Coordinates of C-alpha atoms and ligand atoms in Angstrom, one line a residue:
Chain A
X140 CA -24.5 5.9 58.4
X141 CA -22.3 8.7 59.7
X142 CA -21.1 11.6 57.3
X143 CA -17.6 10.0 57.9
X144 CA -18.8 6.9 56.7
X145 CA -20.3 7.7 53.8
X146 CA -17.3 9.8 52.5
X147 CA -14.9 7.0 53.7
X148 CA -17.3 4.7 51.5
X149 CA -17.5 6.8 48.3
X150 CA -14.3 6.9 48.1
X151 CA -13.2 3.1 48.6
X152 CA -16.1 3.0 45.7
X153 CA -14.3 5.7 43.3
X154 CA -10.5 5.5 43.9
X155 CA -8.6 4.5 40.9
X156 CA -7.4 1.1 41.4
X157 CA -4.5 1.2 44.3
X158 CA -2.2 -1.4 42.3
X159 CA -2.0 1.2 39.4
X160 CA -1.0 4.0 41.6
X161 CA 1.6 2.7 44.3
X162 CA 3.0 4.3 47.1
X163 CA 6.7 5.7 45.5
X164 CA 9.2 5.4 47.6
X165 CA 10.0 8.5 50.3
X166 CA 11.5 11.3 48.1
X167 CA 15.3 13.0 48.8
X168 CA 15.9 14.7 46.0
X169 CA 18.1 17.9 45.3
X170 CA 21.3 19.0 46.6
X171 CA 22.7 17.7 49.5
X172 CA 25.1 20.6 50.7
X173 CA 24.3 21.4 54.3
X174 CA 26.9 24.2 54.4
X175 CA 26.5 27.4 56.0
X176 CA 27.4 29.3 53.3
X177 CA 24.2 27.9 51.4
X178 CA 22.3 29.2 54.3
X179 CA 23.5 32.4 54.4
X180 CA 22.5 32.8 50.5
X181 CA 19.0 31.5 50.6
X182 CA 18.1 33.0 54.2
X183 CA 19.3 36.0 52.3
X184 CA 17.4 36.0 49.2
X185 CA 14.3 36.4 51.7
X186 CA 15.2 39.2 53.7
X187 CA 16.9 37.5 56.7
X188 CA 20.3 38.9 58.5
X189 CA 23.8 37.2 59.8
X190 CA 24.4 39.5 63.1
X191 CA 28.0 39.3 62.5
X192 CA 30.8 39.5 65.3
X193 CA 32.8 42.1 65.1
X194 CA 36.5 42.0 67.0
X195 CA 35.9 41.0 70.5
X196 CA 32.0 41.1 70.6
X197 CA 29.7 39.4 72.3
X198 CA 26.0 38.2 71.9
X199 CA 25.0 41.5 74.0
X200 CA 27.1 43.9 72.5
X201 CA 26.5 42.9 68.8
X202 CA 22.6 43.0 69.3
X203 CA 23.1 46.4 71.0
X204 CA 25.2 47.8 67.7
X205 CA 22.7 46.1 65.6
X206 CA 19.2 47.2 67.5
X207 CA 20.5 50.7 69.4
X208 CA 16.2 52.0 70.5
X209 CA 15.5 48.9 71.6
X210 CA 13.8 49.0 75.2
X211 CA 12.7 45.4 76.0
X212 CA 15.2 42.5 74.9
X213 CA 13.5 39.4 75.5
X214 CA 15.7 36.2 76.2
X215 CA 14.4 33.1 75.9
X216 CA 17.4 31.2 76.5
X217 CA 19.8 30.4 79.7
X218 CA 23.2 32.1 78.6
X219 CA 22.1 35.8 77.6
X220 CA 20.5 37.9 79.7
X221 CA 18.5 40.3 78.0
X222 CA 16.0 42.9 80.1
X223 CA 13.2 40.4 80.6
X224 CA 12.8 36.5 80.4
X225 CA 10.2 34.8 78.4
X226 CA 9.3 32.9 81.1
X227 CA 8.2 36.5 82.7
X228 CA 6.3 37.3 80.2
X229 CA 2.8 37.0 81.3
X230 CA 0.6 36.4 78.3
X231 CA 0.6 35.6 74.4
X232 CA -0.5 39.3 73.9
X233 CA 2.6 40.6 76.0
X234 CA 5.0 39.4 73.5
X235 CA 3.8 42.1 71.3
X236 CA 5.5 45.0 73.9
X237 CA 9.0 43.5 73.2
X238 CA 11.4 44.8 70.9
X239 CA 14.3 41.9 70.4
X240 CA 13.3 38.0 71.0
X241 CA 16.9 35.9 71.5
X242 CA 16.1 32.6 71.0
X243 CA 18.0 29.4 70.1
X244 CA 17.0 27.1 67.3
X245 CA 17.4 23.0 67.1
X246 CA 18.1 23.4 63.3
X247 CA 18.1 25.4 60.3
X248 CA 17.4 23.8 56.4
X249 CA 20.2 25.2 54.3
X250 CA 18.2 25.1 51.1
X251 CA 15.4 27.3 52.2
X252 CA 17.4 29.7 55.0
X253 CA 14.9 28.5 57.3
X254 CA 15.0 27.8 61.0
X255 CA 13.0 25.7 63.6
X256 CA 11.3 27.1 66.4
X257 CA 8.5 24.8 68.3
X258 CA 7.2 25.4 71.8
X259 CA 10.0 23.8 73.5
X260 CA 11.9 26.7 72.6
X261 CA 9.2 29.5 73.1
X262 CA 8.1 28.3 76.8
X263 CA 5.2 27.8 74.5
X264 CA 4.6 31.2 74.0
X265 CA 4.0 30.5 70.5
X266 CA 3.1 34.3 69.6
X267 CA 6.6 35.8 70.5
X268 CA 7.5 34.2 67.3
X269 CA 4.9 36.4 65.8
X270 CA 4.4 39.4 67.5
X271 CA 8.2 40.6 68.9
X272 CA 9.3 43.7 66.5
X273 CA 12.7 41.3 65.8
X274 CA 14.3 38.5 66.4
X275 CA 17.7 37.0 66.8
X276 CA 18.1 33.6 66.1
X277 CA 20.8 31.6 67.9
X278 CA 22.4 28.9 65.6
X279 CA 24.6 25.7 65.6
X280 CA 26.3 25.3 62.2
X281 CA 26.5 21.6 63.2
X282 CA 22.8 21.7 63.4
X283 CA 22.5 22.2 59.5
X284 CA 20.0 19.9 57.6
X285 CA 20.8 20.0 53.6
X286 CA 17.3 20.6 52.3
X287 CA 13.3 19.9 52.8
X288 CA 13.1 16.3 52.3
X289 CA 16.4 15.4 55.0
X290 CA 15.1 17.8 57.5
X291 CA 11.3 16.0 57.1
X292 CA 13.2 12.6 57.2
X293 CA 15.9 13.4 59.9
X294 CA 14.6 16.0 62.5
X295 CA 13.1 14.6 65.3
X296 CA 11.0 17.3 65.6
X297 CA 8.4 17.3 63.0
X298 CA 7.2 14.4 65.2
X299 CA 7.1 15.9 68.9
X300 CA 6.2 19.6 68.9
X301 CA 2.6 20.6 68.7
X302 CA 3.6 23.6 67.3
X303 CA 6.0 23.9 65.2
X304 CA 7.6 26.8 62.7
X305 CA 10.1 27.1 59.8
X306 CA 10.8 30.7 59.7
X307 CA 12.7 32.6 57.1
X308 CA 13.3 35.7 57.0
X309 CA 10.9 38.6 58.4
X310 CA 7.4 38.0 57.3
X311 CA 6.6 39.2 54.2
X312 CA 3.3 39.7 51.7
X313 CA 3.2 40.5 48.3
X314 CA 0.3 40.2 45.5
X315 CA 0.2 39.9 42.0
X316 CA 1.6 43.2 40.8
X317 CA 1.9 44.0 44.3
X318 CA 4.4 45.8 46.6
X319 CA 6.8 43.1 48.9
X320 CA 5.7 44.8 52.3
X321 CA 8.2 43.3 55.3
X322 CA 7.2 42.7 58.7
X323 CA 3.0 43.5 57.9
X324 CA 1.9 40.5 59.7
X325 CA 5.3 39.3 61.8
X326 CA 8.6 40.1 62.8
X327 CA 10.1 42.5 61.2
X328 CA 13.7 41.8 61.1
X329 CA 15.1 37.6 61.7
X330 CA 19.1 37.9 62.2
X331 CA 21.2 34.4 62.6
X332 CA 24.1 34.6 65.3
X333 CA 26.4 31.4 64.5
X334 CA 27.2 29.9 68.0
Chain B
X277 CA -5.0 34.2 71.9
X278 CA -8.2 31.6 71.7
X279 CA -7.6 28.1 72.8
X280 CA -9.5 27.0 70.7
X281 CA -8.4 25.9 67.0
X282 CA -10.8 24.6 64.6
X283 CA -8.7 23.5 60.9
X284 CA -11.8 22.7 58.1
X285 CA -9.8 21.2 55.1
X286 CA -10.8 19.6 51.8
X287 CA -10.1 15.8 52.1
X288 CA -7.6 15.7 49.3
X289 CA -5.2 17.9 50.7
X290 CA -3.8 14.7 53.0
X291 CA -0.1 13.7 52.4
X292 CA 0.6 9.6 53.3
X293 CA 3.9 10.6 54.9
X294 CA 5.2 13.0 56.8
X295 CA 8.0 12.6 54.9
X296 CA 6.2 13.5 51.9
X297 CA 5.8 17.0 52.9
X298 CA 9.0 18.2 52.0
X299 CA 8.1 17.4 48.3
X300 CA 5.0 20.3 48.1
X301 CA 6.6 22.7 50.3
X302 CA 9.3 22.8 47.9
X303 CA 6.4 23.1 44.9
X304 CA 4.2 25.2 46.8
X305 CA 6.2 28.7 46.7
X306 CA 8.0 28.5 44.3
X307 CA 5.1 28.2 41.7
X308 CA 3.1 30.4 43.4
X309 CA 5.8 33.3 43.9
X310 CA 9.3 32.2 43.0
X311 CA 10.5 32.1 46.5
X312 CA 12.4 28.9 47.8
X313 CA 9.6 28.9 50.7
X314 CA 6.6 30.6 52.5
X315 CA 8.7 33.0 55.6
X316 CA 6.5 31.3 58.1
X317 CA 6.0 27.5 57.3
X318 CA 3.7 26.3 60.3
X319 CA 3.0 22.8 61.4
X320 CA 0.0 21.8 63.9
X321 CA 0.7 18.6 65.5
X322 CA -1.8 19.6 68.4
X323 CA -3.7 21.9 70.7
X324 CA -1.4 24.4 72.4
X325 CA -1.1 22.7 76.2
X326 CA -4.5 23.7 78.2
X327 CA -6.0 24.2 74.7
X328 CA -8.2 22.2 71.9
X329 CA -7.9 21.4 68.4
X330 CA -10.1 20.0 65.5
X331 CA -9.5 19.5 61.9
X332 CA -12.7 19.2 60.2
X333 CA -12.4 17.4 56.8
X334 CA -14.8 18.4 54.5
X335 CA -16.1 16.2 51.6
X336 CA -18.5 18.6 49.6
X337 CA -18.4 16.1 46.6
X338 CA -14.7 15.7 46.8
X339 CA -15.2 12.0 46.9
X340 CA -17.9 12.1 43.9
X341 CA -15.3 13.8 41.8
X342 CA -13.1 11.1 42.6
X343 CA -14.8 8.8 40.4
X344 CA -14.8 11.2 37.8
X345 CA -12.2 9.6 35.4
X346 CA -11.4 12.3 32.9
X347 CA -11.5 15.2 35.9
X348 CA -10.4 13.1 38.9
X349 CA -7.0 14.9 38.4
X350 CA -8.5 18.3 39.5
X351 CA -8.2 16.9 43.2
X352 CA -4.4 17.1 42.9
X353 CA -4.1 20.7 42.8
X354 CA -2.0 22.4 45.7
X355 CA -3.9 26.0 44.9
X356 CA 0.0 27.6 43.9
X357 CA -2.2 30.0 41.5
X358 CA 0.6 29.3 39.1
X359 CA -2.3 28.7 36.7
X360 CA -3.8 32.1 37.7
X361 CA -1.0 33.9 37.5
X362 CA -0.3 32.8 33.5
X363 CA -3.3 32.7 32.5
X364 CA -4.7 35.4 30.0
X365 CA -8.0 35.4 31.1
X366 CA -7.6 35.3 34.8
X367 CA -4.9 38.6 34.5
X368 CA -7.8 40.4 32.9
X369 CA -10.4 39.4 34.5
X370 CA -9.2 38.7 38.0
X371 CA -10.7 36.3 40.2
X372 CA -14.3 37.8 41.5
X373 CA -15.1 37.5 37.7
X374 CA -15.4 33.2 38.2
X375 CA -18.6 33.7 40.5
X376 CA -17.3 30.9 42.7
X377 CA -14.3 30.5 45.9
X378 CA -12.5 28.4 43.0
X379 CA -11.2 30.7 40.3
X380 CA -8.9 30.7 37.8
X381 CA -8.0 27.8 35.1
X382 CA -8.5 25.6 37.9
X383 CA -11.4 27.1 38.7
X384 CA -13.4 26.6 36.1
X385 CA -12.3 23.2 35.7
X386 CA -13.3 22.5 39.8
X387 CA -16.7 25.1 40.2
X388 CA -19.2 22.7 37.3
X389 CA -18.6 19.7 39.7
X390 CA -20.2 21.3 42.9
X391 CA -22.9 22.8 40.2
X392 CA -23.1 22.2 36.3
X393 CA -25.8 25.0 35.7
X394 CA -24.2 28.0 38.1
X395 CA -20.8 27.7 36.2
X396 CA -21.7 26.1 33.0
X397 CA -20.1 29.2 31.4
X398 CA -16.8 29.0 32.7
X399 CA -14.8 26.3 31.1
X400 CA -15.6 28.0 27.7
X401 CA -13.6 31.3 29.1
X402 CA -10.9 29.4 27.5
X403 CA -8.3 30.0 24.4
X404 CA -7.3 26.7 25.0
X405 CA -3.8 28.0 25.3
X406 CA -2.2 25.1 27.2
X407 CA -0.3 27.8 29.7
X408 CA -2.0 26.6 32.6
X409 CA -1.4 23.2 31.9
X410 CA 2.2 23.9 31.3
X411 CA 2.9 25.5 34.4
X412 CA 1.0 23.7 36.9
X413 CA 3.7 21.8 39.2
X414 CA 1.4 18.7 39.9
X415 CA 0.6 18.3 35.7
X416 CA -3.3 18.7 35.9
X417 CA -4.4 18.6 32.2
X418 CA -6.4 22.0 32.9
X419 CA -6.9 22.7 29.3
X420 CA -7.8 19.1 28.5
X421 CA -10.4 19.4 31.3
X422 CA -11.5 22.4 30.1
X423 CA -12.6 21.3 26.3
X424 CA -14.0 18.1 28.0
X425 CA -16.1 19.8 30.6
X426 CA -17.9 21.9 27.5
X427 CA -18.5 18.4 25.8
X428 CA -20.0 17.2 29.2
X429 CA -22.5 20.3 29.4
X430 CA -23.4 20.0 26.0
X431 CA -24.6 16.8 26.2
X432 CA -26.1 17.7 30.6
X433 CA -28.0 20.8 28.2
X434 CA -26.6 23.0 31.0
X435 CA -25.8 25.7 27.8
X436 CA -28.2 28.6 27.8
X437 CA -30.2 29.1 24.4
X438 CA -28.3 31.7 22.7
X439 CA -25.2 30.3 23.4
X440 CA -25.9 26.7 22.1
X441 CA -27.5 27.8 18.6
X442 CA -24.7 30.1 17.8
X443 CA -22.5 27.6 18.7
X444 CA -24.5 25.2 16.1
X445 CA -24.2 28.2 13.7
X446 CA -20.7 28.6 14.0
X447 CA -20.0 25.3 13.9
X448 CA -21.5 24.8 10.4
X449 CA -19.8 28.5 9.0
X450 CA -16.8 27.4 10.1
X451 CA -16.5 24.2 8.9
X452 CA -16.8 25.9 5.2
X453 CA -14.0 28.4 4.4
X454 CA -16.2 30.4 1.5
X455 CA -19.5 30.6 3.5
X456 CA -17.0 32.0 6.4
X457 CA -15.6 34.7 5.2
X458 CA -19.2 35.7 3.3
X459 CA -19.8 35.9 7.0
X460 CA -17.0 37.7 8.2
X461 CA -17.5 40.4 5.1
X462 CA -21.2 40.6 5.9
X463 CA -20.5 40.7 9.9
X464 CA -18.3 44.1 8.6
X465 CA -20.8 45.4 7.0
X466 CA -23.6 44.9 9.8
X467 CA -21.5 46.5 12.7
X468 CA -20.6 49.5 11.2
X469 CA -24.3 49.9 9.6
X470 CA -26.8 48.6 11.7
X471 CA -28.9 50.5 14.5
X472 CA -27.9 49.7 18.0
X473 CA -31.2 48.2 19.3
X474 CA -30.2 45.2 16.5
X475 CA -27.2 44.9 18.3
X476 CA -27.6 45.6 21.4
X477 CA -30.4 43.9 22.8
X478 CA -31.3 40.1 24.7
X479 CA -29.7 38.1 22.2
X480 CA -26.4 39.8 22.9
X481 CA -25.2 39.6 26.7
X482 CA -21.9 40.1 26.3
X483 CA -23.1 43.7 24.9
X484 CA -24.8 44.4 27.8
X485 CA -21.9 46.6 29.5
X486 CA -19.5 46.5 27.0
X487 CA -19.5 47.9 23.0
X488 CA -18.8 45.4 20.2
X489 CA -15.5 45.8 18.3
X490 CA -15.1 48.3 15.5
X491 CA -15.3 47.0 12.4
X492 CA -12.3 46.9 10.4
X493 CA -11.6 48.3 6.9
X494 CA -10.2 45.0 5.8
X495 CA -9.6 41.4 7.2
X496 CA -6.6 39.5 7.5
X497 CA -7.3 37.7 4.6
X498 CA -8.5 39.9 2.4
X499 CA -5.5 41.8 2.7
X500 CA -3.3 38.5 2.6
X501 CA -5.3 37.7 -1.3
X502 CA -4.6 41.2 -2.3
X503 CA -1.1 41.7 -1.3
X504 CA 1.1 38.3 -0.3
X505 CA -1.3 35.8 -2.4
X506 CA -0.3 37.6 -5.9
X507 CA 3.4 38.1 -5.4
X508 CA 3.8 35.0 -4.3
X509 CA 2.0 33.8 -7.7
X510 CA 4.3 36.1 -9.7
X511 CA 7.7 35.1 -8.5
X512 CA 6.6 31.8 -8.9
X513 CA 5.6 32.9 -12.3
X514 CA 8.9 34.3 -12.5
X515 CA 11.1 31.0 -12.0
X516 CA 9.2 29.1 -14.7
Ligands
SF4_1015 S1 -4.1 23.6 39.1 FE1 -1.8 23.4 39.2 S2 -1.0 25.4 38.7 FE2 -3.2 25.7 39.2 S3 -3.3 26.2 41.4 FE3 -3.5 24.0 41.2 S4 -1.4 23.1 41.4 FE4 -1.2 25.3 41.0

């Protein structure tokens, strides 16, 4: 018998009996405000930044107010230009030179403040969602999901990209009795620019 | 970056749905740190393209415990360390102090089913304070656990000598109040008179690195039947 059928038959053996432990029904739970404004607070509480517009700005000119050393602005999507594309960038380890990743998420969960990024959206160069210094996330208010349980149920993503990551916030490590350290093992800095 | 991932997982941590996911990433950080949720939430549905992936599941009596039905409940646990973080013995102890990759109140309740005689010690590094039950998101019965796994290796013999006959001992001295506290008052006496090699020798493990506790002037109770026991005997005096 194979290791996998032995477990598999131990455990058909020692389950408790299925018909006193049914399957509940799919949980959504909890609030079901998928405003922005509820985004804004929780991404917030974790450290995350709204690039706001000022008076006749633009994408370009609000991340160069917001980010004035940065060398290598890295644009991952078709409408800003940035000084290099993501598609130029030759391997994972590159994506540690740049300074400012743009990229545009499918959605954001307004409970947690977090956003979507899969490889669709990183010319799967998963580690530029790791490794950039920081990165500005493009956002569709429209593309709001109200909390973890809609966005499992709703977003077609969770079943088509390999890799896929709800961000909030720069990363972030902190012990028991520990100091919060930001941007130790990831970005350092994850603005939102409403689109 | 490798191509190659390899994922080795215990076989209870498998959801049904994916659906069902949103229900312990909401439980997971915020019992483990108060945060709403983790700043990089990552999700492997597969092997990045020209790459592989594996997820090994590992058993390692997972499916024995299973059967278990008064500790069966231990598999729930989504390791949040909200137990950890309450518990009065873990926050002085820390975690190394378990022996075993499982510390903690869950821990101790966890480490005797993979080997009764290594951790036989652990689930009596208890108060049986309840926190750890009380915090625990998915309401494991740690502290329940923890007074059954001592009855369980009682009965396996997995105590070591000493410990079982004072057990025995203090079982029978506590079960009479007068005999007890001829005990306390003579265990007074002994600390602050006996020689050290009396004290300190096999019998005494826990002495090994540490000093016993000074002996104090007066107990609890003796104070109590001096001071509280007589007023309260002469204001009810009083009133009749
Ligand atoms: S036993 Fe409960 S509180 Fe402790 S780590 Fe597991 S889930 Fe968290």
């Amino acid at each position: 018998m194979s290791s996998r059928d032995s477990i598999l038959a131990t455990l058909r053996a020692n389950r408790p009996d299925p018909a006193a432990h049914e399957l509940p029904p799919v949980a959504v739970l909890g609030d079901m405000d998928a405003g922005k404004a509820r985004f804004e607070d929780a991404l917030q509480l974790l450290g995350g930044q709204i690039l706001l517009p000022q008076e006749g700005d633009t994408l370009a000119t609000a991340i160069a107010r917001r980010f004035p050393d940065a060398k290598i602005i890295c644009s991952a999507v078709p409408d800003f230009e940035g000084t290099i594309r993501l598609e130029d960038v030759a391997s994972p380890q590159q994506a540690a030179a740049t300074d400012v990743l743009v990229v545009r998420s499918p959605f954001g969960i307004s409970e947690m403040g977090s956003i979507f990024l899969s490889e669709a959206q990183l010319n799967s160069l998963n580690s530029a969602a790791h490794l950039t210094q920081h990165i500005v996330v493009i956002l569709s208010e429209k593309n709001l999901t109200a909390n973890m349980h809609t966005a499992y149920v709703e977003r077609p993503e969770f079943h088509t990209a390999r890799y896929g990551v709800l961000m909030t916030g720069p990363s972030a490590t902190a012990d028991i009795q520990g100091v919060l350290i930001r941007g130790a093992q990831g970005v350092r800095s994850l603005s939102v620019w409403w689109e | 970056m490798p191509n190659l991932h390899i994922a080795t997982l215990g076989i209870e941590r498998i959801v049904p749905r994916m659906a069902d996911m949103g229900v312990f990433i909401r439980l997971l950080s915020r019992s483990a740190l108060g945060s709403p949720i983790t700043q990089y939430t990552t999700h492997f549905r597969g092997p990045q393209k020209g790459g592989e992936m594996h997820i090994v599941l590992v058993d390692n009596g997972r499916s024995a415990r299973l059967g278990m039905e008064e500790f069966w409940t231990s598999l729930k646990c989504i390791r949040c360390g909200a137990c950890m973080n309450t518990c009065p013995v873990y926050r002085r102890s820390g975690g190394l102090s378990y022996g075993a990759v499982y510390s903690g109140p869950i821990g101790a309740i966890i480490d005797p089913t993979f080997n009764e005689r290594k951790y036989s010690t652990l689930p009596f590094a208890s108060t049986m304070n309840g926190s750890c039950t009380n915090v625990c998101p998915v309401k494991i019965n740690i502290h329940e656990q923890l007074y059954k796994w001592r009855r369980v290796l009682a009965e396996h013999h997995e105590l070591p000598f000493v410990k079982r006959e004072i057990m025995h001992m203090a079982g029978k001295l506590m079960g009479q109040p007068t005999l007890y506290r001829t005990a306390i008052n003579g265990t007074e006496v002994a600390l602050s008179s006996l020689p050290r090699f009396v004290l300190y020798n096999w019998l005494n493990p826990w002495g090994k690195h540490r000093e016993l506790p000074h002996p104090v002037k007066q107990t609890f109770h003796s104070w109590y039947k001096k001071n509280r026991l007589k007023d309260k005997k002469e204001s009810k005096g009083g009133k009749a």
